[in-house]
Coordinates of C-alpha atoms and ligand atoms in Angstrom, one line a residue:
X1 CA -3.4 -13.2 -18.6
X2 CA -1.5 -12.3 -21.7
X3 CA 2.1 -12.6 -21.8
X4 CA 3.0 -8.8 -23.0
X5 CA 6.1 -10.1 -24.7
X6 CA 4.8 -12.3 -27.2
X7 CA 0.8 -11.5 -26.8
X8 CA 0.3 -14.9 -26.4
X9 CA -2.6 -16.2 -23.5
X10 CA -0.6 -17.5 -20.0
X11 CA -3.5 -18.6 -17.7
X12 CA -6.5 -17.2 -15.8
X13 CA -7.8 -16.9 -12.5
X14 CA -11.1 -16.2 -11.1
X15 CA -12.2 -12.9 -9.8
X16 CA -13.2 -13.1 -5.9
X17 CA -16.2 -11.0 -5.3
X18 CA -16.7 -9.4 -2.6
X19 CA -18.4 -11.9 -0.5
X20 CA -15.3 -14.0 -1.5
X21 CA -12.5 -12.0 0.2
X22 CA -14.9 -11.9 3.6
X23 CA -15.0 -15.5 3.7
X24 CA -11.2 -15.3 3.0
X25 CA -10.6 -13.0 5.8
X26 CA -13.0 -14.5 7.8
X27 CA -11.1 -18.6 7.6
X28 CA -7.6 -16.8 7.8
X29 CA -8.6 -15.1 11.4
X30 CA -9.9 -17.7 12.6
X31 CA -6.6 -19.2 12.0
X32 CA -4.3 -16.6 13.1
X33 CA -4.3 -16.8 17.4
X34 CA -2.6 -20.6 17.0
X35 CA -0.1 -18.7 14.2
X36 CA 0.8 -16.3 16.7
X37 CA 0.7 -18.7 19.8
X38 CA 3.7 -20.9 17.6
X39 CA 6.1 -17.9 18.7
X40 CA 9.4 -16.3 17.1
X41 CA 10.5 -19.8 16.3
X42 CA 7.8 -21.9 15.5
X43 CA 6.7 -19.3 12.6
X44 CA 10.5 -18.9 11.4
X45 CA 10.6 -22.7 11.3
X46 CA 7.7 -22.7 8.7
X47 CA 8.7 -19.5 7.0
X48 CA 12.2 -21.3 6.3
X49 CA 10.1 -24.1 4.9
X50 CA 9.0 -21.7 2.2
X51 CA 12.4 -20.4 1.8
X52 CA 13.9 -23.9 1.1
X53 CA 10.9 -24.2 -1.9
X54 CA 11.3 -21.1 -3.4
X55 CA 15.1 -21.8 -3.7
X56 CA 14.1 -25.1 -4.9
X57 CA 11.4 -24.1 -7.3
X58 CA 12.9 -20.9 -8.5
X59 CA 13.3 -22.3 -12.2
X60 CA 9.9 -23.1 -12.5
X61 CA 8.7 -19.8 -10.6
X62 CA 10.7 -17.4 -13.1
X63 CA 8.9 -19.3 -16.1
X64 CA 5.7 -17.9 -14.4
X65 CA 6.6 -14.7 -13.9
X66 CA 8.6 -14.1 -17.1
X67 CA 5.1 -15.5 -18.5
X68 CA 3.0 -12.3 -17.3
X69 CA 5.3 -9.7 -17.2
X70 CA 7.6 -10.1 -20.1
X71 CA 10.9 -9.7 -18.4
X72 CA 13.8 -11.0 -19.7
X73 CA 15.0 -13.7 -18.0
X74 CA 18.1 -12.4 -16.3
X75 CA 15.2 -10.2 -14.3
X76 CA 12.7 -13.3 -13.7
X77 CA 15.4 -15.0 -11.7
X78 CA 15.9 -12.0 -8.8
X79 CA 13.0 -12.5 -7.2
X80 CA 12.7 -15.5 -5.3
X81 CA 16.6 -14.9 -4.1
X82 CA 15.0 -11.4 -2.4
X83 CA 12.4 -13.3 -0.7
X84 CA 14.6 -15.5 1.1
X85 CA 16.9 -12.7 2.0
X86 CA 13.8 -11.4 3.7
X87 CA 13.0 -14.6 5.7
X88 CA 16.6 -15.0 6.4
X89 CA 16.6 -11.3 7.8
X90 CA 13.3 -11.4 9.8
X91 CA 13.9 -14.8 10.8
X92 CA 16.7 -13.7 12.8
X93 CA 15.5 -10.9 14.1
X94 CA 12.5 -10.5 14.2
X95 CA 12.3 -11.1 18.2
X96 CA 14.6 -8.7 18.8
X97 CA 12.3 -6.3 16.9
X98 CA 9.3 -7.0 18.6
X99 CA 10.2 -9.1 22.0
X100 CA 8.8 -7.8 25.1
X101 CA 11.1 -4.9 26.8
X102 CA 10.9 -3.3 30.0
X103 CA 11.2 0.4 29.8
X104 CA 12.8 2.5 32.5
X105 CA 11.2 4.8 34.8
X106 CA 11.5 8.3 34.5
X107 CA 10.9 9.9 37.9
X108 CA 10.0 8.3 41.1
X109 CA 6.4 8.4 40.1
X110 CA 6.6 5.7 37.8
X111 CA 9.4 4.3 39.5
X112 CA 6.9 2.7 42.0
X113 CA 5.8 0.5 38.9
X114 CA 7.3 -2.0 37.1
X115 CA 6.7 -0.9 33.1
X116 CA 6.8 -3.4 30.2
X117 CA 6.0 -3.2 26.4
X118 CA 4.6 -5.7 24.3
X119 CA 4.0 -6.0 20.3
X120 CA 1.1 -7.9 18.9
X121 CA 0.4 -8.5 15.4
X122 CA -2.8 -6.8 13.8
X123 CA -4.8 -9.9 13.0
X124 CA -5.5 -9.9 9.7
X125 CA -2.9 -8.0 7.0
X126 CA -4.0 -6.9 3.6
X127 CA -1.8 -6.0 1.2
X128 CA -2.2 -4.6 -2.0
X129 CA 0.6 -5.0 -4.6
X130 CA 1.1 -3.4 -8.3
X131 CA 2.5 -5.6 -11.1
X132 CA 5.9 -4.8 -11.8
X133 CA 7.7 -7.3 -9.3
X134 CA 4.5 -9.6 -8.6
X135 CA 6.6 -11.3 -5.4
X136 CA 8.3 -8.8 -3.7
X137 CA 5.6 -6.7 -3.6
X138 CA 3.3 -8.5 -2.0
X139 CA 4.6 -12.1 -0.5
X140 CA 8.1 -9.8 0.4
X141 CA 6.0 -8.0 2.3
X142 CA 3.8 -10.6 3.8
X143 CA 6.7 -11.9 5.4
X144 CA 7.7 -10.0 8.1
X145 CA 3.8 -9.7 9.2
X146 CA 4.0 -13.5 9.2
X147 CA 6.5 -13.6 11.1
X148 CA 4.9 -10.7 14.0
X149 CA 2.2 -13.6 14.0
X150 CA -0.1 -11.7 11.6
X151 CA -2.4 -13.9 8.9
X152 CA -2.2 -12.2 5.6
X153 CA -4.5 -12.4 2.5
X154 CA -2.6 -10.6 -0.7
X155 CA -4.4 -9.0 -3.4
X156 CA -1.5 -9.1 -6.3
X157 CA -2.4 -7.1 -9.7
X158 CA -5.0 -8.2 -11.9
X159 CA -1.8 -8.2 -14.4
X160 CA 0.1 -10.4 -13.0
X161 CA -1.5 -12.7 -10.2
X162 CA -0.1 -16.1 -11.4
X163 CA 3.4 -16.7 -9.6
X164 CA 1.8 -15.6 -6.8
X165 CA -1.1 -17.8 -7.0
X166 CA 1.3 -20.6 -7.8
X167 CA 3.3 -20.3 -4.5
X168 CA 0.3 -19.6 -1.9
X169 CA -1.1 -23.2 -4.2
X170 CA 2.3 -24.8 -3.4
X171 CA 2.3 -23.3 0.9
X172 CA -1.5 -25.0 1.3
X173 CA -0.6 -28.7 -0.9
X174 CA 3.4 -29.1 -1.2
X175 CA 4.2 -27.5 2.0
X176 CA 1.1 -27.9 3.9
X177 CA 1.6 -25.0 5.9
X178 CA -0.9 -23.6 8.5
X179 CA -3.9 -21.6 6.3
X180 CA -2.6 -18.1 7.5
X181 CA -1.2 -16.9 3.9
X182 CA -4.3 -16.6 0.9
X183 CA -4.6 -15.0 -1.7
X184 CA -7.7 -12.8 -3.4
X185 CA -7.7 -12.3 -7.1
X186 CA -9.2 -8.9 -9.0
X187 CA -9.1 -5.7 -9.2
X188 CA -10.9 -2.4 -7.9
X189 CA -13.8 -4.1 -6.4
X190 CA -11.8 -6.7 -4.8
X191 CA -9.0 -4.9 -3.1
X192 CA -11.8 -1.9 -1.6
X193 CA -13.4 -5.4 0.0
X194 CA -10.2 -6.3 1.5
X195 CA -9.7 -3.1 2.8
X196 CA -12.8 -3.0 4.7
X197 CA -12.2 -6.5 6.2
X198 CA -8.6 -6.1 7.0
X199 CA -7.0 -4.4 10.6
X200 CA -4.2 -3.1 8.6
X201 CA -3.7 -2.3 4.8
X202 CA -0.1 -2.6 3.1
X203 CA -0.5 -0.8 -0.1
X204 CA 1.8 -0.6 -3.0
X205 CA 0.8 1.3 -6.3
X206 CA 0.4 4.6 -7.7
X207 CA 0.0 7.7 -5.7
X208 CA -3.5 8.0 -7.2
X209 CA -4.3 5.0 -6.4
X210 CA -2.7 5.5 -3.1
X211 CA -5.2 8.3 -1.9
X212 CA -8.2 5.9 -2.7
X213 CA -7.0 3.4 -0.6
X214 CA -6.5 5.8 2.5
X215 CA -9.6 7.6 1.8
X216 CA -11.2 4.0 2.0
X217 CA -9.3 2.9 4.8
X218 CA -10.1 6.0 7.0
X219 CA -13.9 5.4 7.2
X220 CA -13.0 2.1 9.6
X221 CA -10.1 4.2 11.0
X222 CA -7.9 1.0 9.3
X223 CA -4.0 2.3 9.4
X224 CA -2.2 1.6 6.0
X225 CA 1.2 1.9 4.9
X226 CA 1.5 3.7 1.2
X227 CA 4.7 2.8 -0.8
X228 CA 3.8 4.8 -3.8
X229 CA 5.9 6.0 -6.9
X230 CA 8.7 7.9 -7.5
X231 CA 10.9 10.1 -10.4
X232 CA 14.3 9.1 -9.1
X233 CA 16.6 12.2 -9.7
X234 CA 20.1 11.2 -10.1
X235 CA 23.3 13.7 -9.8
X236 CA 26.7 13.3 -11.7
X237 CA 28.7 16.2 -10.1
X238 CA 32.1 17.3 -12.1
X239 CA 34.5 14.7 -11.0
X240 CA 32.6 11.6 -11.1
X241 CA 34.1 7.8 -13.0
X242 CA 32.0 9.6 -16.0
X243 CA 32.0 5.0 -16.9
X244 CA 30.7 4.4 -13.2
X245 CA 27.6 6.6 -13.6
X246 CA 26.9 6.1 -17.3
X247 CA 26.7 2.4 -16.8
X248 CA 24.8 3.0 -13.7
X249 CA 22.1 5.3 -15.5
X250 CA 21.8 3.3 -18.5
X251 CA 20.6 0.3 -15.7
X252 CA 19.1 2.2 -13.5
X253 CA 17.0 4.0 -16.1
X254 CA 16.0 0.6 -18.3
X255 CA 15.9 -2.1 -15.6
X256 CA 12.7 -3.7 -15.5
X257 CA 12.0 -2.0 -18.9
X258 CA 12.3 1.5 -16.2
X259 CA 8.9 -0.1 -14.8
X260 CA 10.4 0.7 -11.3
X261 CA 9.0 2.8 -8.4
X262 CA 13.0 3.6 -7.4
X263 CA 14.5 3.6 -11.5
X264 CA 16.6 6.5 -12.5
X265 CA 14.4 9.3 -14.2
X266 CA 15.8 12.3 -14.2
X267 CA 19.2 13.1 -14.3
X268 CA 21.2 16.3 -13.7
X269 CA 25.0 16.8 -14.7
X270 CA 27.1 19.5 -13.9
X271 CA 28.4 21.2 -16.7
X272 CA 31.8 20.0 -17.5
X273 CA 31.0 16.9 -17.0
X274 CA 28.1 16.8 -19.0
X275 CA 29.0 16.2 -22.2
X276 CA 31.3 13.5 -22.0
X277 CA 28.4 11.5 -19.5
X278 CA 25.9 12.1 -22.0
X279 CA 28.3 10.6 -25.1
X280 CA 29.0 7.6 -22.8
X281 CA 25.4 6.9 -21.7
X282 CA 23.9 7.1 -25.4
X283 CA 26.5 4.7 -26.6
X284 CA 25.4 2.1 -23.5
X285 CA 21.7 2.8 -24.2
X286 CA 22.2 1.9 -27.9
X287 CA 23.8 -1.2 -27.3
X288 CA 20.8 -3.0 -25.3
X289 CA 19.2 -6.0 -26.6
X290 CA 15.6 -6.0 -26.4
X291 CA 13.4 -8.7 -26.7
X292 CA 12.0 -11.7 -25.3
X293 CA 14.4 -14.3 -24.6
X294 CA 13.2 -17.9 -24.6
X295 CA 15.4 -20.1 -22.7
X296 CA 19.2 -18.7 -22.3
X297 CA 19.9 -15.6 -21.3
X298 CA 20.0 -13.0 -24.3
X299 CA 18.2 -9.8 -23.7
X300 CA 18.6 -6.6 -21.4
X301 CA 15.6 -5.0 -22.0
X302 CA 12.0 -6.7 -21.7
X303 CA 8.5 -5.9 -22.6
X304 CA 6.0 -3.5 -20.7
X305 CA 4.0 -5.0 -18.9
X306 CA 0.9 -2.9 -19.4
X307 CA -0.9 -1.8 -22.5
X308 CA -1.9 1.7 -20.7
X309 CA 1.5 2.1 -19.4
X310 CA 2.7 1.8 -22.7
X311 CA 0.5 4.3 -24.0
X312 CA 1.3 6.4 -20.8
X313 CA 5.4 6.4 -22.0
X314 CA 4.7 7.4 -25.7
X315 CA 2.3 10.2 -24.4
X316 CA 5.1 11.7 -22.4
X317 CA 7.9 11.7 -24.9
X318 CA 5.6 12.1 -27.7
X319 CA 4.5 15.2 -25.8
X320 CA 8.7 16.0 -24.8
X321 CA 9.6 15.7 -28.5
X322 CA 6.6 18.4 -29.6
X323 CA 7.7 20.7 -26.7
X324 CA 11.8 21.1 -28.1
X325 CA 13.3 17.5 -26.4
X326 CA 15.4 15.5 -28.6
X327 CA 15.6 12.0 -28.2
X328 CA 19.2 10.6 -28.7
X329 CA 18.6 6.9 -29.0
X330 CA 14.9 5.3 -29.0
X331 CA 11.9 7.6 -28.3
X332 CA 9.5 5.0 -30.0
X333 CA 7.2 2.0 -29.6
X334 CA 9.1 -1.0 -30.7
X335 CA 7.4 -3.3 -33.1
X336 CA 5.2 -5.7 -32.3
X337 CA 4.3 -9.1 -31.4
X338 CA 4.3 -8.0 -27.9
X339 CA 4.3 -4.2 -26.0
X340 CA 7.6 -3.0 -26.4
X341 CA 8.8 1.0 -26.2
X342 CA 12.4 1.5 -27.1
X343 CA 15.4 2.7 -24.7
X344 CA 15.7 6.1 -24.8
X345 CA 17.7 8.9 -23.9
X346 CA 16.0 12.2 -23.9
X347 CA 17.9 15.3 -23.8
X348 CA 16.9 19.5 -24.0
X349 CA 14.0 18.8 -21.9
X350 CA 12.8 21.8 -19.5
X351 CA 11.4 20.9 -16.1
X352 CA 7.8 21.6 -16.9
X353 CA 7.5 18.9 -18.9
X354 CA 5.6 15.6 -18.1
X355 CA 8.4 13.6 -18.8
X356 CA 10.1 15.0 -15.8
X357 CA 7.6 16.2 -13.5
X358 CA 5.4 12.7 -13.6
X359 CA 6.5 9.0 -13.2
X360 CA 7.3 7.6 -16.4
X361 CA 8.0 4.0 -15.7
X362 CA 9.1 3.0 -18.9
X363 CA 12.5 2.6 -20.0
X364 CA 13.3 6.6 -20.7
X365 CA 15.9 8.7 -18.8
X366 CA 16.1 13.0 -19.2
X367 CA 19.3 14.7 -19.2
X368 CA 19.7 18.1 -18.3
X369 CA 22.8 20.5 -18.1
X370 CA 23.1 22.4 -14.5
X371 CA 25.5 24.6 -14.2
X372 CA 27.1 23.7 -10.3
X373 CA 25.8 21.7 -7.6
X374 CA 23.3 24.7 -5.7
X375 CA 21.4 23.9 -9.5
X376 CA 21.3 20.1 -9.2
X377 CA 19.8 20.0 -5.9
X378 CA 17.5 22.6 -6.5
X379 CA 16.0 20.8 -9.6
X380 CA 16.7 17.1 -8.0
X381 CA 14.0 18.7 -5.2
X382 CA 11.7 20.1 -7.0
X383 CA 9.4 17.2 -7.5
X384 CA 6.5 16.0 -5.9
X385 CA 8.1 12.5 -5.3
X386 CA 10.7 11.9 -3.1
X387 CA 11.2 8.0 -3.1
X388 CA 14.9 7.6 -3.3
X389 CA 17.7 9.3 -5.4
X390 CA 21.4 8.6 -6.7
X391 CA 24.8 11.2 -6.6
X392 CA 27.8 10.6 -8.2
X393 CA 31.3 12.4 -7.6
X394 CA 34.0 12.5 -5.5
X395 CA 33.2 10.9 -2.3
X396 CA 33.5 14.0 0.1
X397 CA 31.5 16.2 -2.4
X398 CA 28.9 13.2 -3.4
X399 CA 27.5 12.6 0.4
X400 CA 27.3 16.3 1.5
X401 CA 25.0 16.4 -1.8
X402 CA 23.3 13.5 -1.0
X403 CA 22.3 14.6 2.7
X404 CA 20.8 17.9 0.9
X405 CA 18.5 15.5 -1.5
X406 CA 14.5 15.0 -0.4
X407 CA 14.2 11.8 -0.6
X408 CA 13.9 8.3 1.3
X409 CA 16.9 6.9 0.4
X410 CA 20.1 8.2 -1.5
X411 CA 23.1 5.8 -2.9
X412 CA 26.1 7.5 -3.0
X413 CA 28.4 6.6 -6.6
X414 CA 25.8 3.6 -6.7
X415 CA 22.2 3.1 -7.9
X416 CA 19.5 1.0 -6.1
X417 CA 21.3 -0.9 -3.7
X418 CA 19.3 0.8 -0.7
X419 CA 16.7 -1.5 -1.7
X420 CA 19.2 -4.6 -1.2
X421 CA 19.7 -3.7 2.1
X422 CA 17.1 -5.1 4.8
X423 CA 18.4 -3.6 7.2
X424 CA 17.5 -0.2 6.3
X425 CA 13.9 1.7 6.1
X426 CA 12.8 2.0 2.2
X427 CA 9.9 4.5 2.5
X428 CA 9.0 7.8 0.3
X429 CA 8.9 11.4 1.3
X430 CA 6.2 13.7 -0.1
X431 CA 3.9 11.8 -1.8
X432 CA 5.9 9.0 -2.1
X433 CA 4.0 7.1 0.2
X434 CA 3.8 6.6 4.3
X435 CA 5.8 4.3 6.3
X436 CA 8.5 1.9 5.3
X437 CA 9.6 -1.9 4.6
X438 CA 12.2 -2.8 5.9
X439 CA 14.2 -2.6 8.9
X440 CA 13.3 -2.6 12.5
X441 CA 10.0 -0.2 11.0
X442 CA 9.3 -2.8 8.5
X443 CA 7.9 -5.5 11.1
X444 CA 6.8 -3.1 14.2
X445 CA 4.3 -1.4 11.8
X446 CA 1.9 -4.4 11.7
X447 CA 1.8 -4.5 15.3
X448 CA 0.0 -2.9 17.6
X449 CA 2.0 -1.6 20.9
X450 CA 0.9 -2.6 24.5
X451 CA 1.9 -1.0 27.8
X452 CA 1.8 -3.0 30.4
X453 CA 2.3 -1.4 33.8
X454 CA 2.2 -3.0 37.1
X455 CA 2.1 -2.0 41.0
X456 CA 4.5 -3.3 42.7
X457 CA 3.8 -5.7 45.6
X458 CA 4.7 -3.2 48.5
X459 CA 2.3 -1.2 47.4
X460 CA -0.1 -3.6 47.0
X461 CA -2.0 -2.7 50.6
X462 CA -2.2 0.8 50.1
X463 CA -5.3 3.3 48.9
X464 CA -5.1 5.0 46.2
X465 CA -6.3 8.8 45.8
X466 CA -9.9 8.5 47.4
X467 CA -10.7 9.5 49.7
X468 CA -9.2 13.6 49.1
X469 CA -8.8 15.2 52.2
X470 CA -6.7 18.5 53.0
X471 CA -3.8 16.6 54.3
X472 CA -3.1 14.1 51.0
X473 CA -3.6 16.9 48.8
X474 CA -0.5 18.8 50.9
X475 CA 0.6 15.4 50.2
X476 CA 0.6 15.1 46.3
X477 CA 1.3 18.8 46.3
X478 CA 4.7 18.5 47.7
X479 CA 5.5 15.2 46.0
X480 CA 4.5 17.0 42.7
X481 CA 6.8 19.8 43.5
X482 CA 10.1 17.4 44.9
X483 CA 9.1 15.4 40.8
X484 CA 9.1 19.0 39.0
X485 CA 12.0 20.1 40.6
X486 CA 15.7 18.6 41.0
X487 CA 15.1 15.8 43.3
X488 CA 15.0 13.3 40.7
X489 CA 17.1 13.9 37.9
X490 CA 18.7 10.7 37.8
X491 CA 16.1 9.0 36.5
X492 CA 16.1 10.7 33.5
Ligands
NAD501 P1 -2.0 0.9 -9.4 O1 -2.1 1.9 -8.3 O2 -2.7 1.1 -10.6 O3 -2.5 -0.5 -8.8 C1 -1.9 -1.1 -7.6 C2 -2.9 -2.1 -7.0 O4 -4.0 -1.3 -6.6 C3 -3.4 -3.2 -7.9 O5 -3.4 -4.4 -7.2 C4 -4.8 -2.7 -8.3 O6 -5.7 -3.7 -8.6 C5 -5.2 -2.0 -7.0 N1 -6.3 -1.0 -7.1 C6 -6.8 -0.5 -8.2 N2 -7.8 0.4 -7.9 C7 -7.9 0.3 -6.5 C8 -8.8 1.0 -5.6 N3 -9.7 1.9 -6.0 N4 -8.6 0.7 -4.3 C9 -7.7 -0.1 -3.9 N5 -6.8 -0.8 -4.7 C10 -7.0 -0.6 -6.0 O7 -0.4 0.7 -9.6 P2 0.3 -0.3 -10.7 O8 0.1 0.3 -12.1 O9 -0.1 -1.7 -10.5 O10 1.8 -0.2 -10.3 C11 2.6 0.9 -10.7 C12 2.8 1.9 -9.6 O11 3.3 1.3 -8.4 C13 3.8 3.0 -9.9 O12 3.4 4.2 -9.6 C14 5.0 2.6 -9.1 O13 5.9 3.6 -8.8 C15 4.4 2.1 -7.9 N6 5.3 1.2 -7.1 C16 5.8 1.7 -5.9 C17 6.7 0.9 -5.2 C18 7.3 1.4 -3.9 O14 7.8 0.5 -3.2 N7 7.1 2.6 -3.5 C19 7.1 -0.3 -5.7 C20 6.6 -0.7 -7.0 C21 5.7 0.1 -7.6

């Protein structure tokens, strides 16, 4: 691994074959009926075990992952505070989630039976994580199928495996937790392996590589969850604290270095507002530090991550420039040591261009004039994606536009905090993904759901159907009518 700030070398791991990850898979579901038989508590105890050492360790777990990624440091620190947020979260509800229920009848038919549901974990989880937050992509989302009593193996990115590595180390020797959590190390040829040994695939990537892992997936009928990417459309109606949504775009747009799935891309401001939000959010833009700060805190803006994704960004605006864009601050590689690409604000760009109808993820927002609301939504829609979104403006105005919006999520005079929330499902429309985190929907989808349906004892003595004779067919004839008809509406 090189860190992409400075292009200096930050550690290695070896590649698991595919032989590897079955032998992974294989030790870890062996392991997993005790993990499950420990119940709702006994698995929170040792998930709050993990909690108390990522809290503990968080310096030394930042330096990691400021190492591979080239974040600035503010933005290596947020990680490890998310993950216990999630164990806190499922912790505590987790049993209400998933603990047994009994469902009520709805006619006299199944009245005469007592009916239960049960959750149980798939087995084994794989999950499948991209490189641009290396923890909560892939332990974040280990831990609610821990906690349904699922064993997990993670493949992180080939990028950035090394915080990662560094906490499952610290589970097996500082914590000495039961073997349910591992980790397999690679890329292609590894994660198609753990697809085909896993009972249910978490994925998290590109769309492109999204499809891949379905297609692969379907030929053992394996159900996955796709969190895929996204080009974020955010609305500044006429009205809007102009300083609100500037500030929010300009960290929206460049957080991460823009090397988020749910980062502002697009934005669309109604015409007599736009002006005045454009002036503001060039002025923010030009005013971020990038670079790669050592120990304090002294940068906004970091490095990208990914050689090709650099390339990627300077195709796109390269491409918006030759095509009539302007670009009003950046629109450039930064120098090097290091993979940098400047903030930029790009304005006069049309909707056919790449910069705003792919993903950039890169630090890059568009601007475009529209002249009323019907305009915004229209363009905000019309986009393949449809992962979350932002509107800002006057409350009233802001929410009715918001409902209107195609996407998974939408924060109202606010930007990203959806994704703060555990509460709530984060999940794309379109071909944003399938499924969610998150939420009640964010643990029940790595379980499998059993109905359990029992006589009851009076009944216990009597036949069932056979033998048919004339008279029990009158029988179930008139029964079935007296069900159809009025007779039992109260159960429903
Ligand atoms: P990617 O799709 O290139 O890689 C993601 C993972 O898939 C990596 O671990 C990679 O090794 C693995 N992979 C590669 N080829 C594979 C194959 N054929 N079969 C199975 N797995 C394979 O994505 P990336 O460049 O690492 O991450 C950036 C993308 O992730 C962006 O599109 C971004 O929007 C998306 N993303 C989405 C979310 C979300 O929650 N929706 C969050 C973060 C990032």
């Amino acid at each position: 691994m090189i860190n992409p700030a400075t292009g200096e070398p930050v550690g290695s791991v070896p590649v698991d074959s595919a032989g590897d990850v079955a032998a992974a898979v294989a030790r870890i579901r062996a392991n997993q009926p005790a993990w499950e038989a420990l119940g709702f508590k006994g698995r929170r105890r040792w998930l709050n075990e993990l909690r108390d050492w990522l809290l503990d360790n968080s310096d030394r777990v930042a330096d990691t992952l400021k190492a591979e990624t080239g974040k600035v440091r503010a933005e290596s620190t947020i990680e490890t505070p998310y993950l216990a947020d999630q164990i806190n979260f499922y912790g505590a509800k987790a049993e209400k989630f998933l603990g047994e229920r009994r469902v009520r009848a709805n006619s006299l038919l199944d009245a005469s039976r007592k009916l239960r549901l049960q959750y149980r974990p798939y087995p084994v989880v794989g999950l499948i994580s991209p490189w641009n937050f290396p923890l909560v992509l892939s332990l974040g989302d280990a831990i609610p199928a821990l906690m349904a009593g699922a064993a997990v193996v993670m493949k992180p990115s080939e990028i950035t495996p090394l915080g990662l590595n560094e906490i499952v180390d610290a589970w097996r020797d500082e914590i000495g937790g039961p073997d349910v959590i591992t980790v397999v190390n690679g890329g292609a040829e590894t994660a198609t392996a753990l697809i085909d040994h896993s009972d249910f695939v978490g994925f998290t990537g590109s769309d492109v590589t999204g499809k891949k892992v379905m297609a692969r997936a379907a030929e053992t009928l394996t159900p996955v969850s796709l969190e895929l990417g996204g080009k974020d459309p955010m609305v500044v109606l006429d009205g809007a604290n102009l300083e609100r949504a500037a500030n929010a775009a300009a960290w929206g747009g460049m957080l991460n270095s823009g090397q988020m799935c749910i980062s502002v891309e697009r934005i669309y401001v109604e015409d007599g507002a736009y002006d005045e939000f454009v002036e503001r959010l060039t002025s923010k833009v030009e005013e971020l530090r990038q670079g790669a700060d050592a120990e304090s805190v002294a940068c906004d803006v970091g490095a990208m991550t990914m050689l090709s994704q650099l390339e990627k960004v300077e195709k796109q605006v390269d491409d918006a420039i030759a095509g009539g864009a302007r670009a009003l601050t950046g629109g450039k590689r930064g120098e090097g040591p290091g993979q940098w690409f400047e903030p930029t604000v790009l304005v006069d760009v049309t909707q056919e261009m790449s910069v705003v109808e792919d993903e950039t993820f890169g630090p890059v927002v568009t601007v475009t004039r529209v002249a009323d609301q019907e305009e915004a939504i229209r363009l905000a829609n019309d986009s393949r994606y449809g992962l979350s979104a932002s509107v800002f403006g006057p409350r009233g105005r802001a929410e009715k536009v918001a409902r209107r919006i195609e996407a998974g999520a939408v924060n109202v005079n606010d930007m990203i905090f959806n994704m703060l929330a555990p509460g709530l499902p984060m999940g794309g429309w379109k071909e944003s993904g399938i499924g969610y985190r998150n939420g009640e929907y964010g643990i029940r989808k790595y379980c499998r759901s059993e109905a359990i349906v029992s006589a009851r004892t009076l009944l216990g003595s009597e036949p069932l159907w056979y033998p048919y004779t004339p008279e029990r067919h009158k029988v179930v004839q008139r029964m079935t009518r007296f069900i159809g008809g009025r007779g039992l509406r109260r159960f429903r």
